[in-house]
Structures are given as C-alpha cells and as structure tokens.
PDB file of N, CA and C in Angstrom:
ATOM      1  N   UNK L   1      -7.211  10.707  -8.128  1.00 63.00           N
ATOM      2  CA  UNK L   1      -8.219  11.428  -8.879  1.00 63.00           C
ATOM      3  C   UNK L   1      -9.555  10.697  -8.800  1.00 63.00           C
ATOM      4  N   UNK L   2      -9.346   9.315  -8.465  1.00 72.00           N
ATOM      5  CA  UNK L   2     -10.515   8.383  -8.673  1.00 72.00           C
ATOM      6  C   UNK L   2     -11.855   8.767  -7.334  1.00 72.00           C
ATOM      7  N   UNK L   3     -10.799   9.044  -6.246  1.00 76.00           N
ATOM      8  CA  UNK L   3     -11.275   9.867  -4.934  1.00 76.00           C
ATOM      9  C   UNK L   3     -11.047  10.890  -3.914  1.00 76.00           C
ATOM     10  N   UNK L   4     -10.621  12.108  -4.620  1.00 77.00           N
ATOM     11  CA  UNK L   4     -10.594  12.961  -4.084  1.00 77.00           C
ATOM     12  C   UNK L   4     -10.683  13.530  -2.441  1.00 77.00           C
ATOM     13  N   UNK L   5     -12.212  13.169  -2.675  1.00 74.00           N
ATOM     14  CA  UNK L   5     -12.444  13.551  -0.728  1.00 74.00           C
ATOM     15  C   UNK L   5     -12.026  12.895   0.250  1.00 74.00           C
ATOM     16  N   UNK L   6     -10.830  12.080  -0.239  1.00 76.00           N
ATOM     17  CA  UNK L   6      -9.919  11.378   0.608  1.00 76.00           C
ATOM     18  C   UNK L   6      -8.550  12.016   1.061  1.00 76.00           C
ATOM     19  N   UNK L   7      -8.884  13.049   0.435  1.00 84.00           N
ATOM     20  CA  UNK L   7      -8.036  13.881   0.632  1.00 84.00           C
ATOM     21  C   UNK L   7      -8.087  14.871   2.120  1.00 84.00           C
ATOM     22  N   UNK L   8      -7.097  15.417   2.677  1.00 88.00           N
ATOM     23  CA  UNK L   8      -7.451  16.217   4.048  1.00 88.00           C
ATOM     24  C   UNK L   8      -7.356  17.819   3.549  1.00 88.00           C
ATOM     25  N   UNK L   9      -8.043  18.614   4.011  1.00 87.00           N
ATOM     26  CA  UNK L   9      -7.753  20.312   3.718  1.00 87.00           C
ATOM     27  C   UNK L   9      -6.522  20.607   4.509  1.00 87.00           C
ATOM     28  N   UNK L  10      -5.777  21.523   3.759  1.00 90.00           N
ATOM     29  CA  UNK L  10      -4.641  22.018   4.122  1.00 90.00           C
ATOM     30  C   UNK L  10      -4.694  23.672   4.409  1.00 90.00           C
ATOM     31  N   UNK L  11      -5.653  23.853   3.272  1.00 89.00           N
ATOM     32  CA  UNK L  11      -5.427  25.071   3.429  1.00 89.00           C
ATOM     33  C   UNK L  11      -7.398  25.824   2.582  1.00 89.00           C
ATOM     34  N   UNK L  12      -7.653  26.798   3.336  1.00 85.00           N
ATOM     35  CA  UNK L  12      -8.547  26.952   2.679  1.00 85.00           C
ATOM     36  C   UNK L  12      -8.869  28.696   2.878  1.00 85.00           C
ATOM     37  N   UNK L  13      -9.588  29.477   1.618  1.00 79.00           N
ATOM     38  CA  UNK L  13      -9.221  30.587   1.761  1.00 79.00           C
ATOM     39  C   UNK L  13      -8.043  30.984   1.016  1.00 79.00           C
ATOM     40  N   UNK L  14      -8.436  30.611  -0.192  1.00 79.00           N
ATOM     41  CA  UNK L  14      -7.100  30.994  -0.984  1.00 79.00           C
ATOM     42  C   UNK L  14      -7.250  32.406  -1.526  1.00 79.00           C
ATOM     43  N   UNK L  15      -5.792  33.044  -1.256  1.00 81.00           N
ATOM     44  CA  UNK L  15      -5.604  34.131  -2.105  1.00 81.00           C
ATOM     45  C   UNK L  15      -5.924  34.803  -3.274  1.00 81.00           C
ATOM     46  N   UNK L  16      -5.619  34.041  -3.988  1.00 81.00           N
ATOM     47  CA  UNK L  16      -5.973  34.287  -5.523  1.00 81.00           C
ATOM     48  C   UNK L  16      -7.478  34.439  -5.999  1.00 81.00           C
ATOM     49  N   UNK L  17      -7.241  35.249  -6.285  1.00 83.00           N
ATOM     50  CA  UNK L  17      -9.305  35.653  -6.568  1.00 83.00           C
ATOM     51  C   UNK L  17      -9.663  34.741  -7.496  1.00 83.00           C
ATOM     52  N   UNK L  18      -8.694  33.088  -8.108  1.00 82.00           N
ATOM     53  CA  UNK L  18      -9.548  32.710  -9.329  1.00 82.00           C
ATOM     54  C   UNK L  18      -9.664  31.403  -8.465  1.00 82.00           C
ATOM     55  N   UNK L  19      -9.103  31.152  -7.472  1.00 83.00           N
ATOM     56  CA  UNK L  19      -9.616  29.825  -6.376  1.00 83.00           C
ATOM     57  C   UNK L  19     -10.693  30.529  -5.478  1.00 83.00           C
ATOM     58  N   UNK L  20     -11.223  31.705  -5.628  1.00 83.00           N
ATOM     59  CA  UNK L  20     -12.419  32.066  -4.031  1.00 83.00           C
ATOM     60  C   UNK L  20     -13.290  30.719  -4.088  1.00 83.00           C
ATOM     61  N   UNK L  21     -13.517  30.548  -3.120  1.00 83.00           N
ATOM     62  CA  UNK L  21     -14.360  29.325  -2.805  1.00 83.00           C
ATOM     63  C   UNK L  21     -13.955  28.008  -3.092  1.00 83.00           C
ATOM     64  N   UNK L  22     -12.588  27.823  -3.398  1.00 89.00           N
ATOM     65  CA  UNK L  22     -12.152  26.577  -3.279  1.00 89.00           C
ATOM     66  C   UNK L  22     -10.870  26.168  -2.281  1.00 89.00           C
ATOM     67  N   UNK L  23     -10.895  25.123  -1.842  1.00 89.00           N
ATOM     68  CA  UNK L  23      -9.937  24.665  -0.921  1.00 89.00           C
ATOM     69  C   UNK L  23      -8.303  23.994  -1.287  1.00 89.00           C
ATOM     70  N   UNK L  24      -7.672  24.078  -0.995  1.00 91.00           N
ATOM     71  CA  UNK L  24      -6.155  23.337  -0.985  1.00 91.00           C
ATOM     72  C   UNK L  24      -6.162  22.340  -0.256  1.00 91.00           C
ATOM     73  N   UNK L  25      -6.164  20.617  -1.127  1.00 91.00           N
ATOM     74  CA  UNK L  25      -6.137  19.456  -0.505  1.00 91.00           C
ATOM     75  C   UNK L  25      -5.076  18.461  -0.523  1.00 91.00           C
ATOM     76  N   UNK L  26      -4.589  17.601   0.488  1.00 94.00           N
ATOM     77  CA  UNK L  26      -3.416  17.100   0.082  1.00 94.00           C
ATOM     78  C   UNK L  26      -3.796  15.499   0.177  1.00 94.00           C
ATOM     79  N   UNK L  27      -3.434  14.590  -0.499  1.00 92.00           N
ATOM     80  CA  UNK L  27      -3.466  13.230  -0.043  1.00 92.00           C
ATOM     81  C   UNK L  27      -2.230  12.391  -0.024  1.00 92.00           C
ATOM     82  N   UNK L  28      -1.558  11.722   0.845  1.00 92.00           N
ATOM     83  CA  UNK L  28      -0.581  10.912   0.700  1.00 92.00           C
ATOM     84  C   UNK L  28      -0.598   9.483   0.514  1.00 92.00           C
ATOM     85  N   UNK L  29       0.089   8.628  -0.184  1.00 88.00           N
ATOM     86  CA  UNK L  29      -0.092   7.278  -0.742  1.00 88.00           C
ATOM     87  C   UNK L  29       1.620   7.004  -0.578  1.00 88.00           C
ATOM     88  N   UNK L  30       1.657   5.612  -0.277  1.00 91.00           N
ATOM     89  CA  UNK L  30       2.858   4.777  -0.725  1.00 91.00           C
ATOM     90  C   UNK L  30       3.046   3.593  -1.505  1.00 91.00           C
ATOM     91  N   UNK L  31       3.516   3.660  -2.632  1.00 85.00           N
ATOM     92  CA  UNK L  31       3.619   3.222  -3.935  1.00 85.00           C
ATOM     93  C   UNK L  31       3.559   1.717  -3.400  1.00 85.00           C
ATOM     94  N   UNK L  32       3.886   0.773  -4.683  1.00 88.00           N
ATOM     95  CA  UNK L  32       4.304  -0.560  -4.278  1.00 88.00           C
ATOM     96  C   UNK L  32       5.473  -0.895  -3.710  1.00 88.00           C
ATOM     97  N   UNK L  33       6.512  -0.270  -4.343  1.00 92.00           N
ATOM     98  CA  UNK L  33       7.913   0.161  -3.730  1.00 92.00           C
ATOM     99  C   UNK L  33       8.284   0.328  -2.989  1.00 92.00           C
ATOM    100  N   UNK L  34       7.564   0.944  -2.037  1.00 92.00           N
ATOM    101  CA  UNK L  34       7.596   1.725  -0.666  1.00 92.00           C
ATOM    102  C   UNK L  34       7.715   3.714  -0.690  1.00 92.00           C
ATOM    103  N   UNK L  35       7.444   3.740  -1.939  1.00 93.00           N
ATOM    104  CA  UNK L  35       8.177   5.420  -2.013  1.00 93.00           C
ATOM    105  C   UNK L  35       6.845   6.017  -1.858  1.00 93.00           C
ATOM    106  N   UNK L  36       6.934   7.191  -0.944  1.00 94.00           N
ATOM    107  CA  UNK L  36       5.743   7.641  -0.612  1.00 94.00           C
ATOM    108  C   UNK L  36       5.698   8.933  -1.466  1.00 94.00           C
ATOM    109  N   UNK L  37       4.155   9.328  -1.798  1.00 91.00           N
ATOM    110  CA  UNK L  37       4.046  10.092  -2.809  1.00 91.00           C
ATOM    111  C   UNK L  37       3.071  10.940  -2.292  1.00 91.00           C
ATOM    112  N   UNK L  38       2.815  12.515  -2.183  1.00 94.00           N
ATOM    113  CA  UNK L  38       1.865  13.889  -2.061  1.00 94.00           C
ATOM    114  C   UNK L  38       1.565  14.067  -3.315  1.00 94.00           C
ATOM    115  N   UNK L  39       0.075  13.777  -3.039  1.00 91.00           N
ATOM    116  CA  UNK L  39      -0.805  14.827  -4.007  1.00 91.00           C
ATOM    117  C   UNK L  39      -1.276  16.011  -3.236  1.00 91.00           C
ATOM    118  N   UNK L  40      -1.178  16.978  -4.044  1.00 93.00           N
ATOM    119  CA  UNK L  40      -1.545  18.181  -4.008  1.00 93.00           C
ATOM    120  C   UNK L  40      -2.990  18.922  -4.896  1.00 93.00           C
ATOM    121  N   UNK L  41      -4.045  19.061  -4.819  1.00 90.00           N
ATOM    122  CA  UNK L  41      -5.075  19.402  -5.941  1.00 90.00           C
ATOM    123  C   UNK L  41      -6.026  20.779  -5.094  1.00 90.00           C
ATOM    124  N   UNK L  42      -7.013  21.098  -5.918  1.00 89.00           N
ATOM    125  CA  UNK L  42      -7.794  22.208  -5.209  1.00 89.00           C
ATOM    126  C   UNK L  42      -8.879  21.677  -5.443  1.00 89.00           C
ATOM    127  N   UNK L  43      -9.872  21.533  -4.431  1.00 90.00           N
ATOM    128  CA  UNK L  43     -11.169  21.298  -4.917  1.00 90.00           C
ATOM    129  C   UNK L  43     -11.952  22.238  -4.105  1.00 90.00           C
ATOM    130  N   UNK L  44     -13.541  21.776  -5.019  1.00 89.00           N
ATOM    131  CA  UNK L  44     -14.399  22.979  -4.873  1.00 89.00           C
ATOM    132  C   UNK L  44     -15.487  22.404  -3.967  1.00 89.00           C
ATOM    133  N   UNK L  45     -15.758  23.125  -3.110  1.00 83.00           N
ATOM    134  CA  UNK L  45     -16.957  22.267  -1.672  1.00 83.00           C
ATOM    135  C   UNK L  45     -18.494  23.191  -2.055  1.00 83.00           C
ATOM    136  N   UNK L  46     -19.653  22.817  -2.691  1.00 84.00           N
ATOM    137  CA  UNK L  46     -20.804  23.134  -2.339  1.00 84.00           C
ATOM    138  C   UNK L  46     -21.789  22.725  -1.377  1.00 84.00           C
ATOM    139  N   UNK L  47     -22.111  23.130  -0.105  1.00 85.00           N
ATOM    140  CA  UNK L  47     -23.390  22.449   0.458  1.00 85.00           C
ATOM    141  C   UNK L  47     -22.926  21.439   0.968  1.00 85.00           C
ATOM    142  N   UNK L  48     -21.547  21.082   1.435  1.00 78.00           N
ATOM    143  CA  UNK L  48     -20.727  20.108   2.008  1.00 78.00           C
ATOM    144  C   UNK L  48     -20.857  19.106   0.857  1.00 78.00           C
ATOM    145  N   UNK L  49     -20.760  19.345  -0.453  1.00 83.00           N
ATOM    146  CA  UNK L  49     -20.438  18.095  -1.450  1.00 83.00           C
ATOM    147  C   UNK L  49     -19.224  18.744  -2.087  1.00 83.00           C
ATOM    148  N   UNK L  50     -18.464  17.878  -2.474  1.00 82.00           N
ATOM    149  CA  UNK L  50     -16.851  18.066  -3.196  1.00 82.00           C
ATOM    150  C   UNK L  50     -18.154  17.894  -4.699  1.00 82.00           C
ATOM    151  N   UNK L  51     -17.906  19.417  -5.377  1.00 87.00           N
ATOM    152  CA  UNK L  51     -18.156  19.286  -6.742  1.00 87.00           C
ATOM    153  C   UNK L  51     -17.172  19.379  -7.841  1.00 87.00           C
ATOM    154  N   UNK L  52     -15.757  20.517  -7.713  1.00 88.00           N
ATOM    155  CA  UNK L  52     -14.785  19.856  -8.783  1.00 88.00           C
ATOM    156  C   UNK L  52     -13.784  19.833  -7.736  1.00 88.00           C
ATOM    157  N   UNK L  53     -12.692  19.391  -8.758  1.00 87.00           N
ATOM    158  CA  UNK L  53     -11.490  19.025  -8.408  1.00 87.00           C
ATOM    159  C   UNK L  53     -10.403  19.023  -9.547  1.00 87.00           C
ATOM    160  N   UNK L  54      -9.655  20.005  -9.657  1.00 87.00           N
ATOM    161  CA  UNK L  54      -8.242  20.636 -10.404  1.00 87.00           C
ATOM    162  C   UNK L  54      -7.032  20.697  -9.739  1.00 87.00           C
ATOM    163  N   UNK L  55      -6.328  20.794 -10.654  1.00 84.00           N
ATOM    164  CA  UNK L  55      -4.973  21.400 -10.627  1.00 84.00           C
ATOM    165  C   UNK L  55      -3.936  20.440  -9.514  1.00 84.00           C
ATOM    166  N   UNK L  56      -3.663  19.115  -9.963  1.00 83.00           N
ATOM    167  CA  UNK L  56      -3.226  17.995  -9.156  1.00 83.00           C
ATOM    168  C   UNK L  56      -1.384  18.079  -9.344  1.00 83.00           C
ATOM    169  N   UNK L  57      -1.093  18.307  -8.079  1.00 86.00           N
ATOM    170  CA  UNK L  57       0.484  18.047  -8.150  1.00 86.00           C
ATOM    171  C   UNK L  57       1.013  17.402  -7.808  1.00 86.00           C
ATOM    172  N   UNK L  58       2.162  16.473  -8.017  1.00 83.00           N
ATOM    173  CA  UNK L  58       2.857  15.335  -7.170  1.00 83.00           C
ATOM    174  C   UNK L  58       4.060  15.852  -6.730  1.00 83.00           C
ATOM    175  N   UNK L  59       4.345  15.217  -5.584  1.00 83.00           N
ATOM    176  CA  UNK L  59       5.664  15.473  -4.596  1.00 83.00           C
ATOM    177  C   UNK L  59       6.197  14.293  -4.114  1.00 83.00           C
TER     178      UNK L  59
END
C-alpha cells in the first residue's frame, strides 16, 4: 500500500461501470519465510499519475 505503482497492470478496462477508468493491478512479494504473497488492488491512472488506489486483496 506504501507503493502501489510497483505494481504491474493485469488487466485494464474493467467491466463494471463503477471501476470505468480504473485499472486491475497485481504485485508479488515473498515474506521473510519464504511464502510468497499476491496483491491484488485497482488503481486509478490520471495524465499517467497513479491518483487512487482501492480494493486490495491477498492471495
């Protein structure tokens, strides 16, 4: 959450008329442990700047 646009687009062009204009981003990390972890979030791109960023899922 701390950095977002570290994230890669997965998907963009979402369906749902309440994401228009926002993207589907994923980022992957591996813990201290070794267990690797997907985030999942949507963020919003103006003018090539990441202005929000919602709806974060882990996998």
């Amino acid at each position: 959450m701390a950095n977002p646009q570290l994230g890669k687009v997965i998907k963009t062009g979402m369906k749902d008329s309440r994401w228009l204009g926002w993207s589907k981003k994923q980022y992957s990390v591996e813990s201290a442990n070794g267990v690797k972890v997907i985030v999942h979030y949507v963020g919003k791109w103006e003018n090539g700047v990441l202005k929000a960023v919602v709806d974060f899922k882990l996998k």
